[in-house]
Amino acid sequence: MKFGGTSVGTPQRMNQVLQLITADDKPKIVVLSALSGTTNALVNISNAIGEGYRGEAAKKIEELEVYYRKFVDTLVSTEEGRNKANAIVSEHFEFLNIILKISFSEALNKDILAQGELLSTKLFSVFLEEINVDHVLLPALEFMSIDAQGEPQIGSIKVKLSQLLQHYPDTKLFVTQGYICRNARGEVDNLKRGGSDYTASLIAAALNAEVCEIWTDISGLHNNDPRIVDKTVAVEHLSFDEAAELAYFGAKILHPACIWPARSYNIPVKLLNTMEPEAAGTTIDEAALSVGVKAVAAKDGIIAIKIKSSRMLLAYGFLRRVFEVFEKYKTPIDMITTSEVAVSVTIDDSTNLQHIIKELEPLGTVETDTEQTIISIVGNEIAESRNILKKLFNSLSEVPVRMVSYGGSPHNISLLIASGFKKTALQSINAGVFGL
Ligand code: ASP
Ligand code: MG
């Protein structure tokens, strides 16, 4: 069971988590994120230190500490509990204050970012202890690891975690940190922003769990973005394929990488709501129950690059030469469309854009469009659903479409539009395709 930042963000919410994890006595591992806002605050602190604004960083550390002291005051009520919790807060803030004084490095940045999950789990453990809930706090840094490429090592996670668990044959409840891990050099590292979901699915896969529950503050994945579109409904079931496409193409509810461990080990994933535990939420598993459109997601910050070459395109090897440039700069391509004389691709990582453009120029005329959005309509065998393209394009009659990708996967139709049209597009699709 994984609980996100808002699910543990206040002492009251931690109480709700307590109810959920003690509702039955099945053995379980509880994965917690940092309290909501903490990782962002730590990123700011780290950036300030990295840029040499140590005074500013010191002020931010102090503010965060005040916040944690208040949190502790409401979370625990006995003197013993408070002393313990305050000692934990002191330990982690002393650490941050020491970092402030030494020279900054990438490894230290990762150490700073790890404090959020260490704090949330340790404080939650004190809270459980105070009310005599039998449990063990498992240090994620002792079993969660990534290789030199940044990929989790499921084999070794499995071995290390099983060995750890063997020490507690009678324990049924374990608590551990999401997000944090050790890298190939043995340093503290992380699974990237939002990585606690990934932790949960890796653990579920490693232990062959019955289910991997991701508890958030919304009742499952919705057919459309509820922050933008008025009327949305929760999707009850998704196949792993559908969920992977949606998570990747912008449905913020789930970390995109977290589907593969669950799929490889065939562990159903449930998206549930801490605030409304009885709601069905979304179940993601192997079964592809129904054919047709399930949801639409949007991904912003996309750059479209067009390479036009009347002489070269039909020559074999042209696409390889284009792709090699992206490979060289470790920049993944999301969408591709081709015409007789040009190829358009999209990327979401602009770090090496200038180098990429420079190296593409010998191949043809290069044009880029920034501030683009990918709109992905996802559904099992969506290509077979009747009139889907007609409905889609009718609903988008007011929206200029820059690229269309259809047929790459039977479960996805993607469009590229200028980000300014996103709201109109999502709303029109909600009406025209979902009938909402
Ligand atoms: N605390 C981390 C973040 O905010 C990981 C997570 O919440 O999943 O990105
Ligand atoms: Mg998250």
PDB file of C-alpha atoms in Angstrom, residues 41-331:
ATOM      1  CA  ALA A  41      11.011  22.557  -0.398  1.00  0.00           C
ATOM      2  CA  LEU A  42      14.083  20.298  -0.398  1.00  0.00           C
ATOM      3  CA  VAL A  43      14.597  20.905  -4.129  1.00  0.00           C
ATOM      4  CA  ASN A  44      14.549  24.647  -3.424  1.00  0.00           C
ATOM      5  CA  ILE A  45      16.971  24.282  -0.534  1.00  0.00           C
ATOM      6  CA  SER A  46      19.307  22.196  -2.645  1.00  0.00           C
ATOM      7  CA  ASN A  47      19.152  24.633  -5.565  1.00  0.00           C
ATOM      8  CA  ALA A  48      19.864  27.554  -3.258  1.00  0.00           C
ATOM      9  CA  ILE A  49      22.921  25.781  -1.819  1.00  0.00           C
ATOM     10  CA  GLY A  50      24.079  24.751  -5.301  1.00  0.00           C
ATOM     11  CA  GLU A  51      23.855  28.320  -6.540  1.00  0.00           C
ATOM     12  CA  GLY A  52      25.744  29.629  -3.531  1.00  0.00           C
ATOM     13  CA  TYR A  53      22.812  31.294  -1.738  1.00  0.00           C
ATOM     14  CA  ARG A  54      23.533  29.693   1.590  1.00  0.00           C
ATOM     15  CA  GLY A  55      21.787  32.359   3.644  1.00  0.00           C
ATOM     16  CA  GLU A  56      18.608  31.794   1.707  1.00  0.00           C
ATOM     17  CA  ALA A  57      18.975  28.022   2.064  1.00  0.00           C
ATOM     18  CA  ALA A  58      19.473  28.380   5.817  1.00  0.00           C
ATOM     19  CA  LYS A  59      16.253  30.377   6.044  1.00  0.00           C
ATOM     20  CA  LYS A  60      14.329  27.758   4.091  1.00  0.00           C
ATOM     21  CA  ILE A  61      15.699  24.960   6.261  1.00  0.00           C
ATOM     22  CA  GLU A  62      14.583  26.859   9.351  1.00  0.00           C
ATOM     23  CA  GLU A  63      11.069  27.372   7.962  1.00  0.00           C
ATOM     24  CA  LEU A  64      10.748  23.706   7.122  1.00  0.00           C
ATOM     25  CA  GLU A  65      11.910  22.743  10.596  1.00  0.00           C
ATOM     26  CA  VAL A  66       9.270  24.966  12.203  1.00  0.00           C
ATOM     27  CA  TYR A  67       6.665  23.214  10.048  1.00  0.00           C
ATOM     28  CA  TYR A  68       7.831  19.780  11.228  1.00  0.00           C
ATOM     29  CA  ARG A  69       7.886  20.805  14.889  1.00  0.00           C
ATOM     30  CA  LYS A  70       4.239  21.850  14.596  1.00  0.00           C
ATOM     31  CA  PHE A  71       3.371  18.647  12.759  1.00  0.00           C
ATOM     32  CA  VAL A  72       4.912  16.583  15.571  1.00  0.00           C
ATOM     33  CA  ASP A  73       2.948  18.524  18.187  1.00  0.00           C
ATOM     34  CA  THR A  74      -0.365  17.372  16.757  1.00  0.00           C
ATOM     35  CA  LEU A  75       0.740  13.938  15.584  1.00  0.00           C
ATOM     36  CA  VAL A  76       1.837  12.516  18.917  1.00  0.00           C
ATOM     37  CA  SER A  77       0.475  13.283  22.355  1.00  0.00           C
ATOM     38  CA  THR A  78       2.559  11.472  24.951  1.00  0.00           C
ATOM     39  CA  GLU A  79       5.712  13.069  26.254  1.00  0.00           C
ATOM     40  CA  GLU A  80       7.749  10.042  25.288  1.00  0.00           C
ATOM     41  CA  GLY A  81       6.332  10.114  21.737  1.00  0.00           C
ATOM     42  CA  ARG A  82       7.038  13.802  21.381  1.00  0.00           C
ATOM     43  CA  ASN A  83      10.585  13.414  22.595  1.00  0.00           C
ATOM     44  CA  LYS A  84      11.204  10.657  20.127  1.00  0.00           C
ATOM     45  CA  ALA A  85       9.610  12.514  17.228  1.00  0.00           C
ATOM     46  CA  ASN A  86      11.453  15.724  18.073  1.00  0.00           C
ATOM     47  CA  ALA A  87      14.727  13.833  18.244  1.00  0.00           C
ATOM     48  CA  ILE A  88      14.068  12.558  14.714  1.00  0.00           C
ATOM     49  CA  VAL A  89      13.308  16.054  13.456  1.00  0.00           C
ATOM     50  CA  SER A  90      16.476  17.341  15.148  1.00  0.00           C
ATOM     51  CA  GLU A  91      18.596  14.621  13.597  1.00  0.00           C
ATOM     52  CA  HIS A  92      17.452  15.362  10.038  1.00  0.00           C
ATOM     53  CA  PHE A  93      17.589  19.128  10.339  1.00  0.00           C
ATOM     54  CA  GLU A  94      21.045  18.979  11.911  1.00  0.00           C
ATOM     55  CA  PHE A  95      22.081  16.988   8.869  1.00  0.00           C
ATOM     56  CA  LEU A  96      20.681  19.655   6.540  1.00  0.00           C
ATOM     57  CA  ASN A  97      22.486  22.350   8.498  1.00  0.00           C
ATOM     58  CA  ILE A  98      25.771  20.455   8.246  1.00  0.00           C
ATOM     59  CA  ILE A  99      25.370  20.155   4.457  1.00  0.00           C
ATOM     60  CA  LEU A 100      24.970  23.889   4.389  1.00  0.00           C
ATOM     61  CA  LYS A 101      28.565  24.221   5.551  1.00  0.00           C
ATOM     62  CA  ILE A 102      30.308  21.766   3.241  1.00  0.00           C
ATOM     63  CA  SER A 103      31.001  21.983  -0.476  1.00  0.00           C
ATOM     64  CA  PHE A 104      28.090  21.008  -2.647  1.00  0.00           C
ATOM     65  CA  SER A 105      27.950  17.992  -4.977  1.00  0.00           C
ATOM     66  CA  GLU A 106      25.388  15.932  -6.853  1.00  0.00           C
ATOM     67  CA  ALA A 107      25.623  13.213  -4.198  1.00  0.00           C
ATOM     68  CA  LEU A 108      24.790  15.765  -1.514  1.00  0.00           C
ATOM     69  CA  ASN A 109      21.841  16.981  -3.570  1.00  0.00           C
ATOM     70  CA  LYS A 110      20.448  13.438  -3.479  1.00  0.00           C
ATOM     71  CA  ASP A 111      21.085  13.254   0.266  1.00  0.00           C
ATOM     72  CA  ILE A 112      19.063  16.424   0.734  1.00  0.00           C
ATOM     73  CA  LEU A 113      16.175  15.129  -1.377  1.00  0.00           C
ATOM     74  CA  ALA A 114      16.060  11.900   0.632  1.00  0.00           C
ATOM     75  CA  GLN A 115      15.240  13.660   3.905  1.00  0.00           C
ATOM     76  CA  GLY A 116      11.515  13.939   3.134  1.00  0.00           C
ATOM     77  CA  GLU A 117      10.781  10.222   2.970  1.00  0.00           C
ATOM     78  CA  LEU A 118      13.114   9.483   5.888  1.00  0.00           C
ATOM     79  CA  LEU A 119      11.211  11.994   8.019  1.00  0.00           C
ATOM     80  CA  SER A 120       7.697  10.931   7.011  1.00  0.00           C
ATOM     81  CA  THR A 121       8.308   7.230   7.647  1.00  0.00           C
ATOM     82  CA  LYS A 122      10.153   7.699  10.919  1.00  0.00           C
ATOM     83  CA  LEU A 123       7.485  10.047  12.269  1.00  0.00           C
ATOM     84  CA  PHE A 124       4.739   7.695  11.149  1.00  0.00           C
ATOM     85  CA  SER A 125       6.545   4.871  12.915  1.00  0.00           C
ATOM     86  CA  VAL A 126       6.666   6.849  16.178  1.00  0.00           C
ATOM     87  CA  PHE A 127       2.956   7.536  15.760  1.00  0.00           C
ATOM     88  CA  LEU A 128       2.236   3.797  15.325  1.00  0.00           C
ATOM     89  CA  GLU A 129       4.425   2.966  18.278  1.00  0.00           C
ATOM     90  CA  GLU A 130       2.584   5.407  20.500  1.00  0.00           C
ATOM     91  CA  ILE A 131      -0.692   3.621  19.905  1.00  0.00           C
ATOM     92  CA  ASN A 132       0.902   0.189  20.089  1.00  0.00           C
ATOM     93  CA  VAL A 133       0.507  -0.869  16.492  1.00  0.00           C
ATOM     94  CA  ASP A 134       3.012  -3.644  15.986  1.00  0.00           C
ATOM     95  CA  HIS A 135       5.193  -2.900  12.956  1.00  0.00           C
ATOM     96  CA  VAL A 136       8.744  -2.709  11.654  1.00  0.00           C
ATOM     97  CA  LEU A 137      10.338   0.212   9.809  1.00  0.00           C
ATOM     98  CA  LEU A 138      12.328  -1.160   6.849  1.00  0.00           C
ATOM     99  CA  PRO A 139      15.104   1.130   5.576  1.00  0.00           C
ATOM    100  CA  ALA A 140      14.625   1.386   1.792  1.00  0.00           C
ATOM    101  CA  LEU A 141      18.312   2.246   1.436  1.00  0.00           C
ATOM    102  CA  GLU A 142      19.128  -1.316   2.496  1.00  0.00           C
ATOM    103  CA  PHE A 143      17.252  -2.995  -0.340  1.00  0.00           C
ATOM    104  CA  MET A 144      16.164  -0.541  -3.064  1.00  0.00           C
ATOM    105  CA  SER A 145      18.914  -0.053  -5.641  1.00  0.00           C
ATOM    106  CA  ILE A 146      19.521   1.179  -9.168  1.00  0.00           C
ATOM    107  CA  ASP A 147      22.293   0.242 -11.577  1.00  0.00           C
ATOM    108  CA  ALA A 148      24.725   2.526 -13.392  1.00  0.00           C
ATOM    109  CA  GLN A 149      22.020   3.335 -15.973  1.00  0.00           C
ATOM    110  CA  GLY A 150      19.593   4.356 -13.232  1.00  0.00           C
ATOM    111  CA  GLU A 151      17.448   1.221 -13.671  1.00  0.00           C
ATOM    112  CA  PRO A 152      16.130  -0.597 -10.598  1.00  0.00           C
ATOM    113  CA  GLN A 153      17.743  -3.988 -10.030  1.00  0.00           C
ATOM    114  CA  ILE A 154      14.710  -6.125  -9.372  1.00  0.00           C
ATOM    115  CA  GLY A 155      16.764  -9.310  -8.833  1.00  0.00           C
ATOM    116  CA  SER A 156      18.862  -7.829  -6.095  1.00  0.00           C
ATOM    117  CA  ILE A 157      15.899  -5.948  -4.587  1.00  0.00           C
ATOM    118  CA  LYS A 158      14.148  -9.290  -4.300  1.00  0.00           C
ATOM    119  CA  VAL A 159      17.067 -11.006  -2.573  1.00  0.00           C
ATOM    120  CA  LYS A 160      17.824  -8.161  -0.164  1.00  0.00           C
ATOM    121  CA  LEU A 161      14.216  -7.496   0.759  1.00  0.00           C
ATOM    122  CA  SER A 162      13.460 -11.171   1.359  1.00  0.00           C
ATOM    123  CA  GLN A 163      16.526 -11.452   3.568  1.00  0.00           C
ATOM    124  CA  LEU A 164      15.449  -8.417   5.571  1.00  0.00           C
ATOM    125  CA  LEU A 165      11.926  -9.761   6.014  1.00  0.00           C
ATOM    126  CA  GLN A 166      13.240 -13.096   7.275  1.00  0.00           C
ATOM    127  CA  HIS A 167      14.385 -11.326  10.422  1.00  0.00           C
ATOM    128  CA  TYR A 168      10.763 -10.610  11.326  1.00  0.00           C
ATOM    129  CA  PRO A 169       8.803 -13.824  10.858  1.00  0.00           C
ATOM    130  CA  ASP A 170       5.998 -12.678  13.179  1.00  0.00           C
ATOM    131  CA  THR A 171       5.565  -9.157  11.864  1.00  0.00           C
ATOM    132  CA  LYS A 172       2.688  -8.398   9.534  1.00  0.00           C
ATOM    133  CA  LEU A 173       3.049  -4.682   9.068  1.00  0.00           C
ATOM    134  CA  PHE A 174       6.088  -3.027   7.540  1.00  0.00           C
ATOM    135  CA  VAL A 175       6.650   0.633   6.732  1.00  0.00           C
ATOM    136  CA  THR A 176       9.250   1.871   4.278  1.00  0.00           C
ATOM    137  CA  GLN A 177      10.309   4.912   2.253  1.00  0.00           C
ATOM    138  CA  GLY A 178       9.201   5.469  -1.300  1.00  0.00           C
ATOM    139  CA  TYR A 179      11.392   7.266  -3.848  1.00  0.00           C
ATOM    140  CA  ILE A 180      14.822   6.774  -2.256  1.00  0.00           C
ATOM    141  CA  CYS A 181      17.385   4.140  -3.209  1.00  0.00           C
ATOM    142  CA  ARG A 182      21.100   3.524  -3.557  1.00  0.00           C
ATOM    143  CA  ASN A 183      22.899   3.896  -6.866  1.00  0.00           C
ATOM    144  CA  ALA A 184      25.699   1.794  -8.378  1.00  0.00           C
ATOM    145  CA  ARG A 185      28.273   3.759  -6.380  1.00  0.00           C
ATOM    146  CA  GLY A 186      26.450   2.991  -3.153  1.00  0.00           C
ATOM    147  CA  GLU A 187      25.371   6.609  -2.703  1.00  0.00           C
ATOM    148  CA  VAL A 188      21.886   7.746  -1.750  1.00  0.00           C
ATOM    149  CA  ASP A 189      19.869   8.373  -4.908  1.00  0.00           C
ATOM    150  CA  ASN A 190      16.211   8.402  -5.961  1.00  0.00           C
ATOM    151  CA  LEU A 191      13.742   7.082  -8.529  1.00  0.00           C
ATOM    152  CA  LYS A 192      12.947  10.588  -9.857  1.00  0.00           C
ATOM    153  CA  ARG A 193      10.047  12.841  -8.896  1.00  0.00           C
ATOM    154  CA  GLY A 194       6.880  10.936  -8.117  1.00  0.00           C
ATOM    155  CA  GLY A 195       8.988   7.786  -7.696  1.00  0.00           C
ATOM    156  CA  SER A 196       7.184   6.390  -4.648  1.00  0.00           C
ATOM    157  CA  ASP A 197       4.690   4.685  -6.952  1.00  0.00           C
ATOM    158  CA  TYR A 198       7.637   3.019  -8.612  1.00  0.00           C
ATOM    159  CA  THR A 199       8.973   1.873  -5.227  1.00  0.00           C
ATOM    160  CA  ALA A 200       5.595   0.341  -4.440  1.00  0.00           C
ATOM    161  CA  SER A 201       5.326  -1.581  -7.678  1.00  0.00           C
ATOM    162  CA  LEU A 202       8.942  -2.780  -7.442  1.00  0.00           C
ATOM    163  CA  ILE A 203       8.293  -4.089  -3.933  1.00  0.00           C
ATOM    164  CA  ALA A 204       5.025  -5.698  -5.006  1.00  0.00           C
ATOM    165  CA  ALA A 205       6.825  -7.384  -7.894  1.00  0.00           C
ATOM    166  CA  ALA A 206       9.802  -8.452  -5.779  1.00  0.00           C
ATOM    167  CA  LEU A 207       7.560 -10.113  -3.198  1.00  0.00           C
ATOM    168  CA  ASN A 208       4.937 -11.362  -5.628  1.00  0.00           C
ATOM    169  CA  ALA A 209       2.284  -9.431  -3.715  1.00  0.00           C
ATOM    170  CA  GLU A 210      -1.425 -10.089  -4.100  1.00  0.00           C
ATOM    171  CA  VAL A 211      -2.024  -6.463  -5.057  1.00  0.00           C
ATOM    172  CA  CYS A 212      -0.243  -3.117  -5.255  1.00  0.00           C
ATOM    173  CA  GLU A 213      -2.480  -0.351  -3.925  1.00  0.00           C
ATOM    174  CA  ILE A 214      -1.620   3.259  -4.764  1.00  0.00           C
ATOM    175  CA  TRP A 215      -3.562   5.543  -2.406  1.00  0.00           C
ATOM    176  CA  THR A 216      -3.900   9.153  -3.501  1.00  0.00           C
ATOM    177  CA  ASP A 217      -6.428  11.956  -3.136  1.00  0.00           C
ATOM    178  CA  ILE A 218      -8.583  11.172  -6.153  1.00  0.00           C
ATOM    179  CA  SER A 219     -10.829   8.161  -6.765  1.00  0.00           C
ATOM    180  CA  GLY A 220      -8.847   6.460  -9.473  1.00  0.00           C
ATOM    181  CA  LEU A 221      -7.790   7.539 -12.882  1.00  0.00           C
ATOM    182  CA  HIS A 222     -10.342   9.710 -14.639  1.00  0.00           C
ATOM    183  CA  ASN A 223     -11.353   9.643 -18.286  1.00  0.00           C
ATOM    184  CA  ASN A 224     -10.045  13.197 -18.655  1.00  0.00           C
ATOM    185  CA  ASP A 225      -8.058  15.725 -16.617  1.00  0.00           C
ATOM    186  CA  PRO A 226     -10.363  16.792 -13.735  1.00  0.00           C
ATOM    187  CA  ARG A 227      -8.280  19.935 -13.144  1.00  0.00           C
ATOM    188  CA  ILE A 228      -9.120  21.214 -16.608  1.00  0.00           C
ATOM    189  CA  VAL A 229     -12.382  19.622 -17.689  1.00  0.00           C
ATOM    190  CA  ASP A 230     -15.661  20.072 -15.810  1.00  0.00           C
ATOM    191  CA  LYS A 231     -17.196  16.648 -16.026  1.00  0.00           C
ATOM    192  CA  THR A 232     -14.982  13.598 -15.672  1.00  0.00           C
ATOM    193  CA  VAL A 233     -15.603  10.063 -14.474  1.00  0.00           C
ATOM    194  CA  ALA A 234     -13.314   7.489 -12.874  1.00  0.00           C
ATOM    195  CA  VAL A 235     -12.270   4.621 -15.136  1.00  0.00           C
ATOM    196  CA  GLU A 236     -12.925   1.348 -13.314  1.00  0.00           C
ATOM    197  CA  HIS A 237     -10.640  -0.906 -15.235  1.00  0.00           C
ATOM    198  CA  LEU A 238      -7.551  -0.546 -17.402  1.00  0.00           C
ATOM    199  CA  SER A 239      -5.218  -3.106 -18.897  1.00  0.00           C
ATOM    200  CA  PHE A 240      -1.496  -2.703 -18.205  1.00  0.00           C
ATOM    201  CA  ASP A 241      -1.059  -1.480 -21.786  1.00  0.00           C
ATOM    202  CA  GLU A 242      -3.712   1.195 -21.438  1.00  0.00           C
ATOM    203  CA  ALA A 243      -2.371   2.331 -18.076  1.00  0.00           C
ATOM    204  CA  ALA A 244       1.189   2.511 -19.382  1.00  0.00           C
ATOM    205  CA  GLU A 245       0.109   4.722 -22.286  1.00  0.00           C
ATOM    206  CA  LEU A 246      -1.919   6.980 -20.010  1.00  0.00           C
ATOM    207  CA  ALA A 247       0.735   7.309 -17.331  1.00  0.00           C
ATOM    208  CA  TYR A 248       3.349   8.105 -19.913  1.00  0.00           C
ATOM    209  CA  PHE A 249       1.188  10.572 -21.789  1.00  0.00           C
ATOM    210  CA  GLY A 250       0.513  12.816 -18.895  1.00  0.00           C
ATOM    211  CA  ALA A 251      -2.059  11.305 -16.540  1.00  0.00           C
ATOM    212  CA  LYS A 252      -0.358  12.671 -13.424  1.00  0.00           C
ATOM    213  CA  ILE A 253      -1.863  10.085 -11.122  1.00  0.00           C
ATOM    214  CA  LEU A 254       0.788   7.446 -11.702  1.00  0.00           C
ATOM    215  CA  HIS A 255       4.553   7.418 -12.253  1.00  0.00           C
ATOM    216  CA  PRO A 256       5.019   6.134 -15.836  1.00  0.00           C
ATOM    217  CA  ALA A 257       7.683   3.572 -14.960  1.00  0.00           C
ATOM    218  CA  CYS A 258       5.600   1.943 -12.256  1.00  0.00           C
ATOM    219  CA  ILE A 259       3.596  -0.194 -14.678  1.00  0.00           C
ATOM    220  CA  TRP A 260       6.374  -2.459 -15.944  1.00  0.00           C
ATOM    221  CA  PRO A 261       7.270  -4.247 -12.693  1.00  0.00           C
ATOM    222  CA  ALA A 262       3.576  -4.908 -12.038  1.00  0.00           C
ATOM    223  CA  ARG A 263       3.035  -6.132 -15.570  1.00  0.00           C
ATOM    224  CA  SER A 264       6.164  -8.331 -15.615  1.00  0.00           C
ATOM    225  CA  TYR A 265       5.135 -10.067 -12.402  1.00  0.00           C
ATOM    226  CA  ASN A 266       1.432  -9.841 -13.090  1.00  0.00           C
ATOM    227  CA  ILE A 267       0.482  -7.932  -9.933  1.00  0.00           C
ATOM    228  CA  PRO A 268      -2.799  -6.000 -10.162  1.00  0.00           C
ATOM    229  CA  VAL A 269      -2.444  -2.308  -9.360  1.00  0.00           C
ATOM    230  CA  LYS A 270      -5.305  -0.419  -7.694  1.00  0.00           C
ATOM    231  CA  LEU A 271      -5.617   3.336  -7.621  1.00  0.00           C
ATOM    232  CA  LEU A 272      -7.613   4.307  -4.543  1.00  0.00           C
ATOM    233  CA  ASN A 273      -8.633   7.416  -2.640  1.00  0.00           C
ATOM    234  CA  THR A 274      -7.605   7.944   0.991  1.00  0.00           C
ATOM    235  CA  MET A 275     -10.453  10.455   1.391  1.00  0.00           C
ATOM    236  CA  GLU A 276     -13.048   8.104  -0.044  1.00  0.00           C
ATOM    237  CA  PRO A 277     -11.818   4.577   0.656  1.00  0.00           C
ATOM    238  CA  GLU A 278     -15.074   2.895  -0.344  1.00  0.00           C
ATOM    239  CA  ALA A 279     -14.905   4.227  -3.919  1.00  0.00           C
ATOM    240  CA  ALA A 280     -14.025   1.533  -6.447  1.00  0.00           C
ATOM    241  CA  GLY A 281     -11.104   3.479  -7.891  1.00  0.00           C
ATOM    242  CA  THR A 282      -9.259   2.027 -10.865  1.00  0.00           C
ATOM    243  CA  THR A 283      -7.967  -1.518 -11.186  1.00  0.00           C
ATOM    244  CA  ILE A 284      -5.126  -2.131 -13.602  1.00  0.00           C
ATOM    245  CA  ASP A 285      -4.373  -5.711 -14.539  1.00  0.00           C
ATOM    246  CA  GLU A 286      -3.714  -8.137 -17.345  1.00  0.00           C
ATOM    247  CA  ALA A 287      -7.301  -8.470 -18.505  1.00  0.00           C
ATOM    248  CA  ALA A 288      -8.418  -6.255 -21.348  1.00  0.00           C
ATOM    249  CA  LEU A 289     -12.087  -6.284 -20.474  1.00  0.00           C
ATOM    250  CA  SER A 290     -13.594  -3.949 -22.956  1.00  0.00           C
ATOM    251  CA  VAL A 291     -12.789  -2.588 -26.354  1.00  0.00           C
ATOM    252  CA  GLY A 292     -13.024   1.120 -26.992  1.00  0.00           C
ATOM    253  CA  VAL A 293     -11.984   4.482 -25.736  1.00  0.00           C
ATOM    254  CA  LYS A 294     -11.211   4.766 -22.012  1.00  0.00           C
ATOM    255  CA  ALA A 295      -9.455   8.016 -21.334  1.00  0.00           C
ATOM    256  CA  VAL A 296      -7.628  10.988 -22.729  1.00  0.00           C
ATOM    257  CA  ALA A 297      -4.448  12.481 -21.299  1.00  0.00           C
ATOM    258  CA  ALA A 298      -2.366  15.481 -22.189  1.00  0.00           C
ATOM    259  CA  LYS A 299       1.346  15.999 -21.904  1.00  0.00           C
ATOM    260  CA  ASP A 300       2.746  19.530 -22.015  1.00  0.00           C
ATOM    261  CA  GLY A 301       6.217  20.867 -22.652  1.00  0.00           C
ATOM    262  CA  ILE A 302       6.627  19.095 -25.967  1.00  0.00           C
ATOM    263  CA  ILE A 303       8.915  20.288 -28.745  1.00  0.00           C
ATOM    264  CA  ALA A 304       8.193  19.319 -32.343  1.00  0.00           C
ATOM    265  CA  ILE A 305      11.125  19.103 -34.743  1.00  0.00           C
ATOM    266  CA  LYS A 306      10.604  18.889 -38.492  1.00  0.00           C
ATOM    267  CA  ILE A 307      13.396  17.787 -40.800  1.00  0.00           C
ATOM    268  CA  LYS A 308      12.624  18.454 -44.435  1.00  0.00           C
ATOM    269  CA  SER A 309      14.711  17.031 -47.211  1.00  0.00           C
ATOM    270  CA  SER A 310      13.391  16.534 -50.713  1.00  0.00           C
ATOM    271  CA  ARG A 311      16.522  14.720 -51.805  1.00  0.00           C
ATOM    272  CA  MET A 312      17.155  12.434 -48.885  1.00  0.00           C
ATOM    273  CA  LEU A 313      13.935  11.245 -47.346  1.00  0.00           C
ATOM    274  CA  LEU A 314      13.280   8.337 -49.633  1.00  0.00           C
ATOM    275  CA  ALA A 315      16.880   7.251 -49.487  1.00  0.00           C
ATOM    276  CA  TYR A 316      17.313   4.369 -47.111  1.00  0.00           C
ATOM    277  CA  GLY A 317      19.274   5.189 -44.019  1.00  0.00           C
ATOM    278  CA  PHE A 318      17.784   8.672 -43.715  1.00  0.00           C
ATOM    279  CA  LEU A 319      15.679   7.913 -40.662  1.00  0.00           C
ATOM    280  CA  ARG A 320      18.582   6.099 -39.066  1.00  0.00           C
ATOM    281  CA  ARG A 321      20.739   9.188 -39.470  1.00  0.00           C
ATOM    282  CA  VAL A 322      17.985  11.321 -37.918  1.00  0.00           C
ATOM    283  CA  PHE A 323      17.517   8.953 -35.001  1.00  0.00           C
ATOM    284  CA  GLU A 324      21.240   8.642 -34.376  1.00  0.00           C
ATOM    285  CA  VAL A 325      21.378  12.315 -33.503  1.00  0.00           C
ATOM    286  CA  PHE A 326      18.745  11.845 -30.799  1.00  0.00           C
ATOM    287  CA  GLU A 327      20.452   8.718 -29.565  1.00  0.00           C
ATOM    288  CA  LYS A 328      23.770  10.511 -29.271  1.00  0.00           C
ATOM    289  CA  TYR A 329      22.152  13.077 -26.968  1.00  0.00           C
ATOM    290  CA  LYS A 330      20.178  10.441 -25.011  1.00  0.00           C
ATOM    291  CA  THR A 331      16.938  12.207 -25.944  1.00  0.00           C
TER     292      THR A 331
END
